Coordinates of C-alpha atoms and ligand atoms in Angstrom, one line a residue:
X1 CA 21.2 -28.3 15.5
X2 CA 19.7 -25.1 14.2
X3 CA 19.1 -25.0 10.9
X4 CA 21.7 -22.8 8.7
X5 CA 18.2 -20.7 7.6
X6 CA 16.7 -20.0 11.1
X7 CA 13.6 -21.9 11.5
X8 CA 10.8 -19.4 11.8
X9 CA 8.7 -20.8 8.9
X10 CA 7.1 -24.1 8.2
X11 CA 7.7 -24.4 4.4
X12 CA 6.4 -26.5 2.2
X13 CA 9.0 -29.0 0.1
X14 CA 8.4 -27.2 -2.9
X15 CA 11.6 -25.5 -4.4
X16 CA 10.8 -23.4 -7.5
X17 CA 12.7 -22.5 -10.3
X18 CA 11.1 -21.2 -12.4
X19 CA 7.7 -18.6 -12.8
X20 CA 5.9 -18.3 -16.2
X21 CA 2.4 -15.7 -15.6
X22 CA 0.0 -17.6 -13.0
X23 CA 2.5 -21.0 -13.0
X24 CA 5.6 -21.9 -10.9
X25 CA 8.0 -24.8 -11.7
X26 CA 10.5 -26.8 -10.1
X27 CA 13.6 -28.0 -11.3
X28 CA 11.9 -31.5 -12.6
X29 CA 9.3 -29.9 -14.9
X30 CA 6.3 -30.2 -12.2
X31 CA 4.0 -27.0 -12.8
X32 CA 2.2 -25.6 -9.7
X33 CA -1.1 -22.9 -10.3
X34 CA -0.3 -20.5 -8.0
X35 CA -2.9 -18.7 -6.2
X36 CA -0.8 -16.9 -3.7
X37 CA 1.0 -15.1 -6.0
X38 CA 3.7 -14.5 -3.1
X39 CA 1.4 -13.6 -0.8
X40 CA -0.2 -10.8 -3.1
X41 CA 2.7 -9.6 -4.9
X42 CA 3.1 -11.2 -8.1
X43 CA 0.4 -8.8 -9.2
X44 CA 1.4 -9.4 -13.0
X45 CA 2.1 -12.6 -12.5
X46 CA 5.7 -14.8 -12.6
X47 CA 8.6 -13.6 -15.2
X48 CA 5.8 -10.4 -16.7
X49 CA 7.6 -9.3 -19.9
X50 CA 7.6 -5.6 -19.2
X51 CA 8.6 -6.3 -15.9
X52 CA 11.4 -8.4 -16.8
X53 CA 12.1 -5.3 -19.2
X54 CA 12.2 -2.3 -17.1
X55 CA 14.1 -4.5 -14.3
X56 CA 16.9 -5.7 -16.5
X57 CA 17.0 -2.0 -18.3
X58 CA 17.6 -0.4 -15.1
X59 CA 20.0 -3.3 -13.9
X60 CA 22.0 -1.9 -17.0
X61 CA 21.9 1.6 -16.5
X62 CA 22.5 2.0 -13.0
X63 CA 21.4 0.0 -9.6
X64 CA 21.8 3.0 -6.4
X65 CA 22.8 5.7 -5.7
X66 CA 21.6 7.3 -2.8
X67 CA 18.4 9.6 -1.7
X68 CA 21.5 11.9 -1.2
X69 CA 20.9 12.4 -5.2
X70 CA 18.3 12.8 -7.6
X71 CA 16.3 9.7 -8.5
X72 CA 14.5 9.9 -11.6
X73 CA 12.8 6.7 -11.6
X74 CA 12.0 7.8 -8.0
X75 CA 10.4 10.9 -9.1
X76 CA 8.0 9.4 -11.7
X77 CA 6.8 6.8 -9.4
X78 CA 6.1 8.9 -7.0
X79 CA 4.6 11.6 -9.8
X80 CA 2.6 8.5 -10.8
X81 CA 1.1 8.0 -7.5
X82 CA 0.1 11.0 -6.7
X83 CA -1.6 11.7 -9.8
X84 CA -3.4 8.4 -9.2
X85 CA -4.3 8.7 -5.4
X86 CA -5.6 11.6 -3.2
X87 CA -1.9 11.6 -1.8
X88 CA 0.1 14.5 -2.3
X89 CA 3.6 13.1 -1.2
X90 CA 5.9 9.6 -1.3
X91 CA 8.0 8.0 1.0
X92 CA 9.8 4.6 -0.2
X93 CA 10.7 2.1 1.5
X94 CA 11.8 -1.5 1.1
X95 CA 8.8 -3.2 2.6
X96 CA 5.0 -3.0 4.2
X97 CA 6.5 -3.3 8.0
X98 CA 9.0 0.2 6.9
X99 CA 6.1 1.7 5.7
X100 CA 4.3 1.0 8.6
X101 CA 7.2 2.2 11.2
X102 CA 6.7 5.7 8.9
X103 CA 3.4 5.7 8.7
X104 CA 3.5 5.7 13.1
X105 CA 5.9 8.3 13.0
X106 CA 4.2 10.9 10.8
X107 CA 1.6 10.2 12.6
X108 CA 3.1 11.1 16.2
X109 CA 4.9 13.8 14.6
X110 CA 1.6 15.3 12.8
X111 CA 0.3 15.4 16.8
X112 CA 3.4 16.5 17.9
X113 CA 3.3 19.5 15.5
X114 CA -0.3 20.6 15.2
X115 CA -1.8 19.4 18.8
X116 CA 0.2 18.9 21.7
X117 CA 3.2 16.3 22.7
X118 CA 0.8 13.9 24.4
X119 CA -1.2 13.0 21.1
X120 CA 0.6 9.9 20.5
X121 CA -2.0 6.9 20.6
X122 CA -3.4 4.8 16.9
X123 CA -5.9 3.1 17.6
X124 CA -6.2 -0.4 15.9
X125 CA -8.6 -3.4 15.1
X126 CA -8.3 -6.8 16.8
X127 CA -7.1 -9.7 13.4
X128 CA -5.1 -7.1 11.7
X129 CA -1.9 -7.0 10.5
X130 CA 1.0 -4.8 10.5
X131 CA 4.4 -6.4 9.3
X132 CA 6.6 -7.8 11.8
X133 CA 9.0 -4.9 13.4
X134 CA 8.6 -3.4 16.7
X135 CA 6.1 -1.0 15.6
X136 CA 3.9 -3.5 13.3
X137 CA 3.6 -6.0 16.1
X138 CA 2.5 -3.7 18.5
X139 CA 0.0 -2.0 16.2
X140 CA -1.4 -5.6 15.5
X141 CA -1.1 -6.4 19.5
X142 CA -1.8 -10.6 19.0
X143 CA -0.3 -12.4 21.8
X144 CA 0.9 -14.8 18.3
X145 CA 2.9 -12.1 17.6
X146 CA 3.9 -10.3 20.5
X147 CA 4.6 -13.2 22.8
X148 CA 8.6 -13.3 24.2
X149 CA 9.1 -9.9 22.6
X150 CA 8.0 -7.1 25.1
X151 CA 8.5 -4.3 26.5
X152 CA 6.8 -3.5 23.2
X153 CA 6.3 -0.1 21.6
X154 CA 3.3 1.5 23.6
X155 CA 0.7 4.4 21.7
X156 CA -1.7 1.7 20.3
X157 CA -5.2 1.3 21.4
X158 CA -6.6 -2.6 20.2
X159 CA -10.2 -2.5 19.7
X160 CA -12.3 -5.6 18.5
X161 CA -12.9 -5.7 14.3
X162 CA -16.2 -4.4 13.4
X163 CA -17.1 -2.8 17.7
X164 CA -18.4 0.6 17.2
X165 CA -19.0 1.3 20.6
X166 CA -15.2 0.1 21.8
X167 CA -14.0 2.6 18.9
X168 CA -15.7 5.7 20.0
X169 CA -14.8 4.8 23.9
X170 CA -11.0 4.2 23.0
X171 CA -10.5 7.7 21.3
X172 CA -9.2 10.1 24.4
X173 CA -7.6 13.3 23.6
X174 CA -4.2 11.2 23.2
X175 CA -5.8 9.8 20.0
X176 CA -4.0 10.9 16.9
X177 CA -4.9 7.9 14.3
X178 CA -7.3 5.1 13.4
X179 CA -5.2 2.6 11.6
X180 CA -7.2 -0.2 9.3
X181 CA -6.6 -2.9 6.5
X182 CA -9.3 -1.8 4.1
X183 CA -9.5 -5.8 4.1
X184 CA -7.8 -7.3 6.4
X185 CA -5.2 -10.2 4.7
X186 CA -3.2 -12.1 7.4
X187 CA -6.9 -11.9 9.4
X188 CA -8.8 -14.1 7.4
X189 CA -10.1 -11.9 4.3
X190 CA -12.6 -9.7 6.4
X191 CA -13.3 -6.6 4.3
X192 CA -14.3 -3.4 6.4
X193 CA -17.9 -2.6 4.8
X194 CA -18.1 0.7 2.6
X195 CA -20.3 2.2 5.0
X196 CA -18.0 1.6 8.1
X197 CA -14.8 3.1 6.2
X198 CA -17.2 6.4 5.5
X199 CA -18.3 6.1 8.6
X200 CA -14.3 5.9 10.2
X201 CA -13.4 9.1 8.0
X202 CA -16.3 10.7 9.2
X203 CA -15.2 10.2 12.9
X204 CA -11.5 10.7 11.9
X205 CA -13.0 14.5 11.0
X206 CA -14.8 14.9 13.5
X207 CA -12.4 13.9 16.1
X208 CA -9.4 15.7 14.4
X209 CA -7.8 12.3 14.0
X210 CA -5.6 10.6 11.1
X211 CA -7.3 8.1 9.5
X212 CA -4.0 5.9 8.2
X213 CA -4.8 3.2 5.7
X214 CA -2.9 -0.1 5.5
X215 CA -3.3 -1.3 1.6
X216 CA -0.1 -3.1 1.6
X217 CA -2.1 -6.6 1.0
X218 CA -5.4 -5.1 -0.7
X219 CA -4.0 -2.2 -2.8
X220 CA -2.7 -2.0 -6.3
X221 CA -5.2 -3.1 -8.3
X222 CA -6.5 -6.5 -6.3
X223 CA -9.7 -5.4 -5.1
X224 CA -10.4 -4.0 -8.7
X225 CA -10.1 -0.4 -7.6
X226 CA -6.0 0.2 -7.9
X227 CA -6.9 1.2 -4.5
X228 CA -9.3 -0.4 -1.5
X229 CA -10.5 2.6 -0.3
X230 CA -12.0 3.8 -3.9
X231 CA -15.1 1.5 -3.3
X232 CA -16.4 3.3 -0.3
X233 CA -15.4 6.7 -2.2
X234 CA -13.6 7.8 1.0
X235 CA -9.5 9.3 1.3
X236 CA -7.2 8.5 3.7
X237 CA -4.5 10.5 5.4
X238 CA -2.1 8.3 5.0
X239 CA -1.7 5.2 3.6
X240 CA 1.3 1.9 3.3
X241 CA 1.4 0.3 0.3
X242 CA 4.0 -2.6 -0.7
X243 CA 3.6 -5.8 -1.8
X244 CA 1.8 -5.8 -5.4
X245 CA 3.4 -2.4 -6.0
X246 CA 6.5 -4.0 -7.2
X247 CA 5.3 -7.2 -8.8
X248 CA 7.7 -9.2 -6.9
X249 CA 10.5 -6.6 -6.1
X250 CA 11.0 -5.1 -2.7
X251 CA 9.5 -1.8 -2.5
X252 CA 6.9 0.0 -0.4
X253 CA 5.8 3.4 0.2
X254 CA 4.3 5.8 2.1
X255 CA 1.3 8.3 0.1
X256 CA -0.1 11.1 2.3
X257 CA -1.4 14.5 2.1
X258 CA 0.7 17.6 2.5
X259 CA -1.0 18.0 5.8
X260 CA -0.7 14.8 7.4
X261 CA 2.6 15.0 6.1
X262 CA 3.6 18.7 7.4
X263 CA 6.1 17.2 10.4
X264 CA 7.7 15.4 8.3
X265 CA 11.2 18.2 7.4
X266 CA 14.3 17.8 5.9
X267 CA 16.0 15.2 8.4
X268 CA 13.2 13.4 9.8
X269 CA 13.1 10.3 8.2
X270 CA 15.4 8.6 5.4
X271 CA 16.2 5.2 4.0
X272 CA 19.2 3.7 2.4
X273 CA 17.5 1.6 0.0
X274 CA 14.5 3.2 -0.1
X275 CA 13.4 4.7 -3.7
X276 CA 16.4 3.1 -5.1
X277 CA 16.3 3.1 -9.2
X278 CA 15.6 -1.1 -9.8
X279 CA 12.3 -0.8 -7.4
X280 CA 11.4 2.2 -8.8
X281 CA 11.6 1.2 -12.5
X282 CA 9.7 -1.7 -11.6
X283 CA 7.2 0.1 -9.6
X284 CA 6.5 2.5 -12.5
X285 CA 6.0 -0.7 -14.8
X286 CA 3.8 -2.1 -12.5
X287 CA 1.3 0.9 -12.8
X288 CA 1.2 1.3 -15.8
X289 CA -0.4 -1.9 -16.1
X290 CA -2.7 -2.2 -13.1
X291 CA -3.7 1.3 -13.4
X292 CA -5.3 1.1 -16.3
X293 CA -9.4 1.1 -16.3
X294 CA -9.4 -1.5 -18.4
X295 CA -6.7 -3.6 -16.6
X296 CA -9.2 -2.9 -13.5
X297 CA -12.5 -3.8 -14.3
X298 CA -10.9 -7.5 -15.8
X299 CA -9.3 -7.7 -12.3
X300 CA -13.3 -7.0 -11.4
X301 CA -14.7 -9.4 -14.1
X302 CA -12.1 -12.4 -13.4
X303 CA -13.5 -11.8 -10.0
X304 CA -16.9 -12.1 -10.4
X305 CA -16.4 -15.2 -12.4
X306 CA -13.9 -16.8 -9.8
X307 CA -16.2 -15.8 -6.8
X308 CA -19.2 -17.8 -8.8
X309 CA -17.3 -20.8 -9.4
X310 CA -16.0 -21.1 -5.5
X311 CA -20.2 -20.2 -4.6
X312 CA -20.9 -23.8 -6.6
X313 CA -17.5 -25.3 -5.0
X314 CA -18.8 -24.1 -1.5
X315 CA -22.5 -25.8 -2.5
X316 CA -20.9 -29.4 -3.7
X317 CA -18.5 -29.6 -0.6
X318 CA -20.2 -28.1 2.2
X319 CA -18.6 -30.5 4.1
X320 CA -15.1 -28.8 3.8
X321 CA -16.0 -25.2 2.8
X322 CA -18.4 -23.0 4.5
X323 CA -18.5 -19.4 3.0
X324 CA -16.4 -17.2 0.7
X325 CA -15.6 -13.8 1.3
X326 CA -13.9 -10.9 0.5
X327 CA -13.4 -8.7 -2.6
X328 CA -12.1 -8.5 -5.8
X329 CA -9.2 -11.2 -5.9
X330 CA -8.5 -11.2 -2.7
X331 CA -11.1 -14.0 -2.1
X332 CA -11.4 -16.0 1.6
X333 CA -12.9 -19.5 1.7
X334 CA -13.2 -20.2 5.1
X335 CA -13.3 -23.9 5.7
X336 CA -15.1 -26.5 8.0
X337 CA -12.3 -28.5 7.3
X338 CA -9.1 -27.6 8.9
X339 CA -7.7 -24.6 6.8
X340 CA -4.1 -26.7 6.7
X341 CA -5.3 -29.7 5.5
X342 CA -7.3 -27.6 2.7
X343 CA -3.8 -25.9 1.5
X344 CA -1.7 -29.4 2.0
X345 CA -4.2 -31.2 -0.6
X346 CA -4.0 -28.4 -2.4
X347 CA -0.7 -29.1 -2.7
X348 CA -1.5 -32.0 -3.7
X349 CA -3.1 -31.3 -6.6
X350 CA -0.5 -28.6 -7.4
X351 CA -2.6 -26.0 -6.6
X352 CA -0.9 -23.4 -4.2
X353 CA -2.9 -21.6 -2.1
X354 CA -2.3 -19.3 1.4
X355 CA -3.9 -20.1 5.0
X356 CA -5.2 -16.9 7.2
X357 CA -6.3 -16.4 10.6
X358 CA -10.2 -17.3 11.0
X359 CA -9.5 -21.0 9.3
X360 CA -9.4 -19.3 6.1
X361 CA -7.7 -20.5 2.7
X362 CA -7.2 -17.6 0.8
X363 CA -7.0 -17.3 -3.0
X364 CA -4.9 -14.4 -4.3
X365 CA -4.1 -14.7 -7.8
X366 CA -2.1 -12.6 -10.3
X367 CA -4.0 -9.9 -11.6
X368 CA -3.0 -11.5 -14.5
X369 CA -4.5 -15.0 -14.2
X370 CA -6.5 -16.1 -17.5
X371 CA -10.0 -17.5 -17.2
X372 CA -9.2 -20.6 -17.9
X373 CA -6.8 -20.5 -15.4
X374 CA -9.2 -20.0 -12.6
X375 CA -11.5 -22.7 -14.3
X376 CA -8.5 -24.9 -13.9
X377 CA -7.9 -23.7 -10.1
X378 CA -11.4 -24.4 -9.5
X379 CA -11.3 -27.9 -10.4
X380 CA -8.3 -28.8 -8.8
X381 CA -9.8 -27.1 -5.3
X382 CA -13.1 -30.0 -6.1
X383 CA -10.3 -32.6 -6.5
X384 CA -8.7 -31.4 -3.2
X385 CA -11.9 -31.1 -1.4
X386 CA -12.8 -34.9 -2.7
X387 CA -9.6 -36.1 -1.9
X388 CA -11.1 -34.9 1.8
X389 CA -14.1 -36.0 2.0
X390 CA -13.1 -39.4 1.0
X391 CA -9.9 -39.6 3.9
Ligands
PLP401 C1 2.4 -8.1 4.3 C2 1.8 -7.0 5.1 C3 2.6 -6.1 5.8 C4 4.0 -6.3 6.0 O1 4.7 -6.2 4.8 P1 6.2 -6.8 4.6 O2 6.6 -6.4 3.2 O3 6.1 -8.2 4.8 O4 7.0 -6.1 5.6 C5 1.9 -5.1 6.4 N1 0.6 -4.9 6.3 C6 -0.2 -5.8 5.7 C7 -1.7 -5.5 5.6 C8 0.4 -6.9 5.0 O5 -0.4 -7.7 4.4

């Protein structure tokens, strides 16, 4: 019999009730580290008191009303962002795959608009990740994804990760974007090199194309830069962003510049839920924490210290680890071992920690997380890779 919650994830028998900064707790008392953070989200870790504040404030005052209205909360977050970001304009959404269905219609609208009708196609990278509606499993274009769910959306161009010469050949004068993780999450933690994200803006110019950034895993502070893109001192068109932005609550959003944005008129797009006062409040707490330089360049300095300890982890157990990678705390360790059996004795030493495409464990903690914190990950990852060596 099906079960009542339909079965399209393998969960682990862990049921949480509780979340207190970098820890998560079930009902007995057993404490977990948790260094997936939700899959990037909990960027101020579990149960963050200001988080906790603005949410239950709000929760007070008022829950929705409607885009139909004036949202205040929705106009200082998106004041926020644009005064922290090259973007000149917000559109909110509930998650990373709505942002990314706007984000592929501004962009078909822009070459509607400004080129001709036929200016349609993104082009994409090969391991990259989208969200899961129509629109973000095409963009991504893996057969995991796709399989049993065609006709799918056409426009996108799938080029391999890091192929120059397959990305200038697949731009045709149906090319209206370049769509790229920054660092690519679900992939396997593969960051796209400063020089190669100047040197995608630089074609994006020269083509006329929309370079559209997907930050919706590496944005918000978790590279250390509140956004990716900052390192390699370039500026998208567009960009998604979700995930971290609302510490745990469901909100995304669209940034872009007025141009990119120009097709975009009164009717073309709209959301329900989107902008709605509770995601907003939180939103707005959420940066100003992670916005802050000094917030940043811990995020940077926890890092460095983190990416040391896992370099003398790899070194002692090259027999289960081969190489981290990545940036910021958005760390890969890819694994000789089976990247499953790495999380499950994780697990095991109540460590929680995320698999990725490439056999990669990754390691995404709250921005929060306290040093001795990821001393204490750290060790329980040697336990785990002993406890492996030794079966
Ligand atoms: C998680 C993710 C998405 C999808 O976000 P949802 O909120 O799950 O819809 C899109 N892009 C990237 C890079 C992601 O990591």
């Amino acid at each position: 019999m099906i079960p009542t919650i339909l079965p399209t994830y393998a969960r682990a028998p862990f049921s949480f009730v509780k979340g207190e900064g970098t820890w998560l707790i079930e009902a007995d008392g057993r404490r977990f580290l948790d260094l997936g953070a939700g899959i990037a989200v909990n960027a101020l870790g579990h149960a963050h008191p200001a988080l906790v504040t603005a949410l239950t404030e709000q929760a007070q005052a008022l829950w929705h009303t409607s885009n139909l209205y004036q949202i205040p909360k929705q106009q200082e977050l998106a004041d926020k962002l644009t005064s922290l970001s090259f973007a000149d304009t917000v559109f909110f959404t509930n998650s990373g795959t709505e942002a990314c269905e706007l984000a592929v219609k501004m962009a078909r609208k822009y070459g509607f608009e400004k080129d001709a009708p036929e200016k349609t196609d993104i082009i994409t990278f090969s391991g990259s990740f989208h969200g899961r509606s129509a629109a973000g499993i095409a963009a991504a274009g893996s057969e995991k994804m796709t399989r049993g769910f065609g006709p799918l959306l056409p426009g996108f161009t799938h080029v391999p990760f890091g192929d120059h010469d397959a990305l200038n050949a697949a731009i045709t004068e149906t090319t209206v974007a370049i769509l790229i993780e920054p660092v690519q999450g679900e992939g396997g933690i593969r960051p796209v090199p400063d020089v190669c994200l100047k040197g995608l803006r630089a074609l994006c110019d020269e083509k006329g194309l929309l370079l559209i950034l997907d930050e919706v895993q590496c944005g918000v502070g978790r590279t250390g830069k509140l956004f990716a893109h900052e390192w390699a001192g370039i500026t998208p068109d567009i960009m998604m962003v979700a995930k971290g932005i609302g510490g745990g609550f469901p909100i995304g959003a669209v940034l872009a510049t007025e141009e990119a944005a120009s097709g975009m008129t009164l009717g073309t797009h709209g959301s329900t839920y989107g902008g709605n006062p509770l995601g907003c409040a939180v939103g707005c707490a959420v940066l100003d924490h992670v916005a802050r330089p000094d917030f940043l360049a811990d995020v940077s300095r926890k890092a460095g210290m983190l990416r040391q300890k896992l370099e003398g982890l790899i070194a002692a157990h090259g027999d289960i680890f081969e190489e981290v990678r990545g940036t910021g705390l958005m760390l890969g360790l890819r694994c000789k071992a089976a990247n499953g059996d790495v999380v499950q004795a994780g697990y095991d030493q109540q460590l929680l920690t995320v698999g990725a495409a490439d056999n990669v464990v990754r390691l995404l903690p709250p921005l929060t997380i306290a040093e001795d914190e990821i001393a204490e990950a750290v060790t329980r990852l040697e336990a785990a890779a002993r406890s492996l060596s030794a079966a």
